[in-house]
PDB file of C-alpha atoms in Angstrom:
ATOM      1  CA  MET S   1      19.584  14.282   5.938  1.00  0.00           C
ATOM      2  CA  ALA S   2      21.656  11.424   5.590  1.00  0.00           C
ATOM      3  CA  PHE S   3      18.902   8.845   5.155  1.00  0.00           C
ATOM      4  CA  THR S   4      17.355  10.909   2.366  1.00  0.00           C
ATOM      5  CA  THR S   5      20.775  11.419   0.714  1.00  0.00           C
ATOM      6  CA  SER S   6      21.516   7.890   0.940  1.00  0.00           C
ATOM      7  CA  VAL S   7      18.100   6.988  -0.420  1.00  0.00           C
ATOM      8  CA  GLU S   8      18.695   9.466  -3.378  1.00  0.00           C
ATOM      9  CA  ASN S   9      22.250   8.269  -4.081  1.00  0.00           C
ATOM     10  CA  VAL S  10      20.981   4.648  -4.255  1.00  0.00           C
ATOM     11  CA  LEU S  11      18.117   5.070  -6.306  1.00  0.00           C
ATOM     12  CA  SER S  12      20.068   7.326  -8.637  1.00  0.00           C
ATOM     13  CA  ALA S  13      22.780   4.898  -9.126  1.00  0.00           C
ATOM     14  CA  TYR S  14      20.455   2.237  -9.494  1.00  0.00           C
ATOM     15  CA  LEU S  15      18.208   3.992 -12.035  1.00  0.00           C
ATOM     16  CA  ASN S  16      21.422   5.002 -13.992  1.00  0.00           C
ATOM     17  CA  ARG S  17      22.535   1.731 -14.049  1.00  0.00           C
ATOM     18  CA  ASN S  18      18.996   0.284 -15.356  1.00  0.00           C
ATOM     19  CA  THR S  19      17.608   2.737 -17.646  1.00  0.00           C
ATOM     20  CA  SER S  20      14.769   0.458 -18.742  1.00  0.00           C
ATOM     21  CA  VAL S  21      13.462   1.039 -15.118  1.00  0.00           C
ATOM     22  CA  GLU S  22      11.512   3.934 -14.236  1.00  0.00           C
ATOM     23  CA  TYR S  23      11.381   5.831 -10.471  1.00  0.00           C
ATOM     24  CA  HIS S  24       8.331   5.044  -8.970  1.00  0.00           C
ATOM     25  CA  PRO S  25       7.525   6.013  -5.218  1.00  0.00           C
ATOM     26  CA  GLY S  26       7.650   2.143  -4.264  1.00  0.00           C
ATOM     27  CA  LEU S  27      11.332   1.943  -5.096  1.00  0.00           C
ATOM     28  CA  VAL S  28      11.938   4.450  -2.172  1.00  0.00           C
ATOM     29  CA  GLN S  29      10.043   2.006   0.314  1.00  0.00           C
ATOM     30  CA  LEU S  30      12.051  -1.004  -1.022  1.00  0.00           C
ATOM     31  CA  VAL S  31      15.582   0.841  -0.672  1.00  0.00           C
ATOM     32  CA  ALA S  32      14.722   2.491   2.575  1.00  0.00           C
ATOM     33  CA  PRO S  33      15.122  -0.857   5.007  1.00  0.00           C
ATOM     34  CA  PHE S  34      18.554  -1.154   3.604  1.00  0.00           C
ATOM     35  CA  VAL S  35      19.490   2.407   4.062  1.00  0.00           C
ATOM     36  CA  TRP S  36      18.097   2.193   7.689  1.00  0.00           C
ATOM     37  CA  THR S  37      20.484  -1.142   8.675  1.00  0.00           C
ATOM     38  CA  LEU S  38      23.520  -0.867   6.559  1.00  0.00           C
ATOM     39  CA  LYS S  39      26.390   1.241   6.940  1.00  0.00           C
ATOM     40  CA  THR S  40      27.831   1.869   3.565  1.00  0.00           C
ATOM     41  CA  GLU S  41      25.900   3.210   0.054  1.00  0.00           C
ATOM     42  CA  ALA S  42      27.803   0.178  -1.374  1.00  0.00           C
ATOM     43  CA  GLY S  43      26.195  -2.282   0.809  1.00  0.00           C
ATOM     44  CA  MET S  44      22.982  -0.322   0.493  1.00  0.00           C
ATOM     45  CA  TYR S  45      23.161  -0.380  -3.491  1.00  0.00           C
ATOM     46  CA  PHE S  46      23.956  -3.882  -3.680  1.00  0.00           C
ATOM     47  CA  CYS S  47      21.494  -5.533  -1.533  1.00  0.00           C
ATOM     48  CA  PHE S  48      18.805  -3.182  -3.235  1.00  0.00           C
ATOM     49  CA  GLU S  49      20.060  -4.271  -6.588  1.00  0.00           C
ATOM     50  CA  ARG S  50      19.878  -7.825  -5.922  1.00  0.00           C
ATOM     51  CA  LEU S  51      16.216  -7.650  -4.405  1.00  0.00           C
ATOM     52  CA  MET S  52      15.349  -5.925  -7.737  1.00  0.00           C
ATOM     53  CA  SER S  53      16.895  -8.284  -9.831  1.00  0.00           C
ATOM     54  CA  LEU S  54      14.846 -10.842  -7.858  1.00  0.00           C
ATOM     55  CA  TYR S  55      11.870  -9.052  -7.884  1.00  0.00           C
ATOM     56  CA  GLU S  56      12.215  -7.763 -11.687  1.00  0.00           C
ATOM     57  CA  ASP S  57      12.842 -11.555 -13.047  1.00  0.00           C
ATOM     58  CA  TYR S  58       9.920 -12.844 -11.095  1.00  0.00           C
ATOM     59  CA  THR S  59       7.295 -10.232 -12.126  1.00  0.00           C
ATOM     60  CA  ALA S  60       8.492 -10.813 -15.912  1.00  0.00           C
ATOM     61  CA  THR S  61       6.961 -14.155 -15.603  1.00  0.00           C
ATOM     62  CA  HIS S  62       4.169 -13.400 -12.807  1.00  0.00           C
ATOM     63  CA  PRO S  63       2.238 -10.182 -13.219  1.00  0.00           C
ATOM     64  CA  LEU S  64       0.416  -8.679 -10.163  1.00  0.00           C
ATOM     65  CA  SER S  65      -2.757 -10.014 -11.620  1.00  0.00           C
ATOM     66  CA  VAL S  66      -1.898 -13.701 -11.406  1.00  0.00           C
ATOM     67  CA  ARG S  67      -0.089 -13.034  -7.999  1.00  0.00           C
ATOM     68  CA  MET S  68      -3.165 -11.554  -6.587  1.00  0.00           C
ATOM     69  CA  SER S  69      -5.441 -14.299  -8.037  1.00  0.00           C
ATOM     70  CA  PHE S  70      -3.160 -16.835  -6.519  1.00  0.00           C
ATOM     71  CA  PHE S  71      -2.917 -15.166  -2.916  1.00  0.00           C
ATOM     72  CA  LEU S  72      -6.935 -14.471  -2.786  1.00  0.00           C
ATOM     73  CA  SER S  73      -7.515 -18.343  -3.925  1.00  0.00           C
ATOM     74  CA  LEU S  74      -5.081 -19.356  -1.005  1.00  0.00           C
ATOM     75  CA  PHE S  75      -6.946 -16.815   1.294  1.00  0.00           C
ATOM     76  CA  ARG S  76     -10.229 -18.492   0.445  1.00  0.00           C
ATOM     77  CA  GLN S  77      -9.084 -22.101   0.657  1.00  0.00           C
ATOM     78  CA  PHE S  78      -6.960 -21.616   3.980  1.00  0.00           C
ATOM     79  CA  LEU S  79      -9.153 -19.071   5.913  1.00  0.00           C
ATOM     80  CA  PRO S  80     -12.731 -19.168   4.584  1.00  0.00           C
ATOM     81  CA  ASP S  81     -14.228 -17.955   8.007  1.00  0.00           C
ATOM     82  CA  LEU S  82     -11.836 -15.038   7.862  1.00  0.00           C
ATOM     83  CA  HIS S  83     -12.456 -14.189   3.995  1.00  0.00           C
ATOM     84  CA  THR S  84     -16.366 -14.188   4.914  1.00  0.00           C
ATOM     85  CA  TYR S  85     -15.884 -12.014   7.829  1.00  0.00           C
ATOM     86  CA  PHE S  86     -13.884  -9.339   5.725  1.00  0.00           C
ATOM     87  CA  GLU S  87     -16.370  -9.760   2.907  1.00  0.00           C
ATOM     88  CA  GLU S  88     -19.068  -8.940   5.451  1.00  0.00           C
ATOM     89  CA  GLU S  89     -17.150  -5.746   6.477  1.00  0.00           C
ATOM     90  CA  ALA S  90     -16.054  -4.783   3.208  1.00  0.00           C
ATOM     91  CA  VAL S  91     -12.514  -5.094   3.951  1.00  0.00           C
ATOM     92  CA  ASP S  92     -10.704  -4.606   0.319  1.00  0.00           C
ATOM     93  CA  MET S  93      -8.305  -7.505   0.507  1.00  0.00           C
ATOM     94  CA  ARG S  94      -7.400  -6.704  -3.173  1.00  0.00           C
ATOM     95  CA  GLU S  95      -5.735  -3.421  -1.781  1.00  0.00           C
ATOM     96  CA  LEU S  96      -3.912  -4.573   0.862  1.00  0.00           C
ATOM     97  CA  ALA S  97      -2.891  -8.014  -0.895  1.00  0.00           C
ATOM     98  CA  SER S  98      -1.620  -5.651  -3.790  1.00  0.00           C
ATOM     99  CA  ALA S  99       0.729  -3.859  -0.926  1.00  0.00           C
ATOM    100  CA  TRP S 100       1.748  -6.508   0.546  1.00  0.00           C
ATOM    101  CA  LEU S 101       2.422  -8.196  -2.703  1.00  0.00           C
ATOM    102  CA  GLU S 102       4.190  -5.300  -4.593  1.00  0.00           C
ATOM    103  CA  GLY S 103       6.120  -3.960  -1.567  1.00  0.00           C
ATOM    104  CA  LEU S 104       7.333  -6.910   0.190  1.00  0.00           C
ATOM    105  CA  PHE S 105       6.138  -5.526   3.551  1.00  0.00           C
ATOM    106  CA  ALA S 106       8.507  -2.919   3.076  1.00  0.00           C
ATOM    107  CA  LYS S 107       6.410  -0.263   4.342  1.00  0.00           C
ATOM    108  CA  GLU S 108       4.101  -2.580   6.907  1.00  0.00           C
ATOM    109  CA  MET S 109       6.593  -4.407   9.065  1.00  0.00           C
ATOM    110  CA  GLN S 110       8.723  -2.804  11.735  1.00  0.00           C
ATOM    111  CA  ILE S 111      12.412  -2.780  10.381  1.00  0.00           C
ATOM    112  CA  GLY S 112      13.942  -5.550  12.628  1.00  0.00           C
ATOM    113  CA  MET S 113      10.945  -7.869  11.853  1.00  0.00           C
ATOM    114  CA  LEU S 114      11.236  -6.803   7.960  1.00  0.00           C
ATOM    115  CA  MET S 115      14.975  -7.560   7.755  1.00  0.00           C
ATOM    116  CA  ARG S 116      14.804 -11.116   9.320  1.00  0.00           C
ATOM    117  CA  LEU S 117      11.972 -11.881   6.674  1.00  0.00           C
ATOM    118  CA  TRP S 118      14.119 -10.328   3.860  1.00  0.00           C
ATOM    119  CA  ASP S 119      16.911 -12.655   5.209  1.00  0.00           C
ATOM    120  CA  VAL S 120      15.134 -15.700   5.129  1.00  0.00           C
ATOM    121  CA  TYR S 121      13.880 -14.305   1.284  1.00  0.00           C
ATOM    122  CA  PHE S 122      17.656 -14.002   0.125  1.00  0.00           C
ATOM    123  CA  SER S 123      18.366 -17.517   1.412  1.00  0.00           C
ATOM    124  CA  THR S 124      15.759 -18.845  -0.153  1.00  0.00           C
ATOM    125  CA  ALA S 125      15.913 -20.651  -3.898  1.00  0.00           C
ATOM    126  CA  ASP S 126      12.424 -18.891  -4.971  1.00  0.00           C
ATOM    127  CA  PRO S 127      11.731 -16.332  -2.275  1.00  0.00           C
ATOM    128  CA  LEU S 128       8.741 -14.626  -4.308  1.00  0.00           C
ATOM    129  CA  ASP S 129       6.977 -18.131  -4.749  1.00  0.00           C
ATOM    130  CA  PHE S 130       7.275 -18.083  -0.958  1.00  0.00           C
ATOM    131  CA  HIS S 131       5.780 -14.754  -0.431  1.00  0.00           C
ATOM    132  CA  PRO S 132       2.448 -15.319  -0.848  1.00  0.00           C
ATOM    133  CA  TYR S 133       2.552 -18.078   2.016  1.00  0.00           C
ATOM    134  CA  VAL S 134       4.009 -15.507   4.234  1.00  0.00           C
ATOM    135  CA  CYS S 135       1.196 -13.149   3.509  1.00  0.00           C
ATOM    136  CA  LEU S 136      -1.115 -15.978   4.598  1.00  0.00           C
ATOM    137  CA  ALA S 137       0.792 -16.791   7.554  1.00  0.00           C
ATOM    138  CA  ILE S 138       0.161 -13.278   8.754  1.00  0.00           C
ATOM    139  CA  LEU S 139      -3.397 -13.572   8.363  1.00  0.00           C
ATOM    140  CA  THR S 140      -3.564 -17.117   9.977  1.00  0.00           C
ATOM    141  CA  THR S 141      -1.359 -15.802  13.030  1.00  0.00           C
ATOM    142  CA  CYS S 142      -3.846 -12.316  13.133  1.00  0.00           C
ATOM    143  CA  LYS S 143      -6.784 -14.266  12.492  1.00  0.00           C
ATOM    144  CA  GLU S 144      -8.476 -14.157  15.946  1.00  0.00           C
ATOM    145  CA  SER S 145      -7.640 -10.513  16.601  1.00  0.00           C
ATOM    146  CA  LEU S 146      -8.889  -9.534  12.976  1.00  0.00           C
ATOM    147  CA  GLU S 147     -12.369 -11.004  13.709  1.00  0.00           C
ATOM    148  CA  GLU S 148     -12.730  -8.410  16.565  1.00  0.00           C
ATOM    149  CA  LEU S 149     -11.948  -5.337  14.325  1.00  0.00           C
ATOM    150  CA  ASP S 150     -14.164  -3.508  12.126  1.00  0.00           C
ATOM    151  CA  GLN S 151     -13.216  -2.406   8.566  1.00  0.00           C
ATOM    152  CA  SER S 152     -11.053   0.313   9.070  1.00  0.00           C
ATOM    153  CA  GLU S 153      -9.634  -1.086  11.804  1.00  0.00           C
ATOM    154  CA  VAL S 154      -8.621  -4.175  10.133  1.00  0.00           C
ATOM    155  CA  ARG S 155      -7.338  -2.076   7.446  1.00  0.00           C
ATOM    156  CA  SER S 156      -4.884  -0.027   9.995  1.00  0.00           C
ATOM    157  CA  MET S 157      -3.848  -3.242  11.167  1.00  0.00           C
ATOM    158  CA  LEU S 158      -2.733  -4.687   7.994  1.00  0.00           C
ATOM    159  CA  LEU S 159      -1.377  -1.722   6.860  1.00  0.00           C
ATOM    160  CA  SER S 160       1.060  -1.400  10.050  1.00  0.00           C
ATOM    161  CA  LEU S 161       1.640  -5.260  10.929  1.00  0.00           C
ATOM    162  CA  PRO S 162       1.886  -5.718  14.658  1.00  0.00           C
ATOM    163  CA  LEU S 163       4.878  -7.520  16.357  1.00  0.00           C
ATOM    164  CA  MET S 164       5.242 -10.877  15.119  1.00  0.00           C
ATOM    165  CA  ASP S 165       7.889 -13.796  15.783  1.00  0.00           C
ATOM    166  CA  VAL S 166       9.003 -13.888  11.920  1.00  0.00           C
ATOM    167  CA  ASP S 167      10.639 -17.534  12.547  1.00  0.00           C
ATOM    168  CA  ARG S 168       7.078 -18.344  13.475  1.00  0.00           C
ATOM    169  CA  LEU S 169       5.766 -17.009  10.849  1.00  0.00           C
ATOM    170  CA  VAL S 170       8.371 -18.700   8.166  1.00  0.00           C
ATOM    171  CA  VAL S 171       7.446 -22.098   9.783  1.00  0.00           C
ATOM    172  CA  GLU S 172       3.840 -21.463   9.271  1.00  0.00           C
ATOM    173  CA  ALA S 173       4.195 -20.296   5.928  1.00  0.00           C
ATOM    174  CA  HIS S 174       6.290 -23.451   5.186  1.00  0.00           C
ATOM    175  CA  ASN S 175       3.331 -25.513   6.403  1.00  0.00           C
ATOM    176  CA  LEU S 176       1.099 -23.794   4.435  1.00  0.00           C
ATOM    177  CA  LYS S 177       3.046 -24.198   1.197  1.00  0.00           C
ATOM    178  CA  LEU S 178       3.202 -28.096   1.961  1.00  0.00           C
ATOM    179  CA  ALA S 179      -0.539 -27.910   3.039  1.00  0.00           C
ATOM    180  CA  TYR S 180      -1.324 -26.609  -0.598  1.00  0.00           C
ATOM    181  CA  GLN S 181       0.977 -28.976  -2.580  1.00  0.00           C
ATOM    182  CA  HIS S 182      -0.354 -31.863  -0.883  1.00  0.00           C
ATOM    183  CA  SER S 183      -3.856 -30.861  -1.775  1.00  0.00           C
ATOM    184  CA  GLN S 184      -2.692 -30.175  -5.655  1.00  0.00           C
ATOM    185  CA  THR S 185      -1.185 -33.397  -5.682  1.00  0.00           C
ATOM    186  CA  ARG S 186      -4.371 -35.395  -4.566  1.00  0.00           C
ATOM    187  CA  GLY S 187      -6.296 -33.092  -6.721  1.00  0.00           C
ATOM    188  CA  GLU S 188      -8.320 -31.990  -3.172  1.00  0.00           C
ATOM    189  CA  ARG S 189      -9.165 -28.783  -1.725  1.00  0.00           C
ATOM    190  CA  PRO S 190      -7.138 -28.173   1.706  1.00  0.00           C
ATOM    191  CA  ALA S 191      -9.014 -28.509   4.920  1.00  0.00           C
ATOM    192  CA  ASP S 192      -9.695 -25.424   6.602  1.00  0.00           C
ATOM    193  CA  TYR S 193      -6.287 -24.458   8.362  1.00  0.00           C
TER     194      TYR S 193
END
C-alpha cells in the first residue's frame, strides 16, 4: 500500500505543479523506480521532476518519430545481420523501440540495472542523445542470443531484459556513438560493428 500511495502522491504533486502535463500510464512507469529506491517522497518527487524536465525539453525538439527513425537507422547500420533476422522473423522493432525510447527502460530493466543506467544519464550532459546508443548496445550485447530465438521469444526477451553489466553497456554505447560520429565526419557508412 505504501508504494501505491507514494506513486499517487508524487504524481499528484507533479501534475498539480505542471498543469500542462496530462496523466498517462507511462508516468507511473517512470516514477516507480524512484519510489522503489528512495526513502522520502520529497526525494522521489525531485528526482522524478528532474527526469521529466530532461525528457520534456528533449522531446519538444526531438519527437518520437525523429528518435525512432534515428534509432532504426543506427540499428540497420551497425547490426545489419540482426536487422535482417528480425525482418525474417517479423519482429516489430518499431513497437519495441517505441517502448524503449519512451520509457527509458523503466519497464524492461531490473531495478538495480535501471538505477545504475539512470545514474549515468543524470550525470551526462545530453542523456537522451545518448539513449539510442544504449538501446543499440543492448542489442549488440544480446545479438547472439536473439538470433537463436523466434519472434515471440525475441519480443519477450526485449521487453524483459536479462541481467547485463550496465557499465559495459555504457562503454559499448560510447564506442557506438564515437563510431557513428566518425562515420558522419568522414561521410561514410560505419563498418559492421
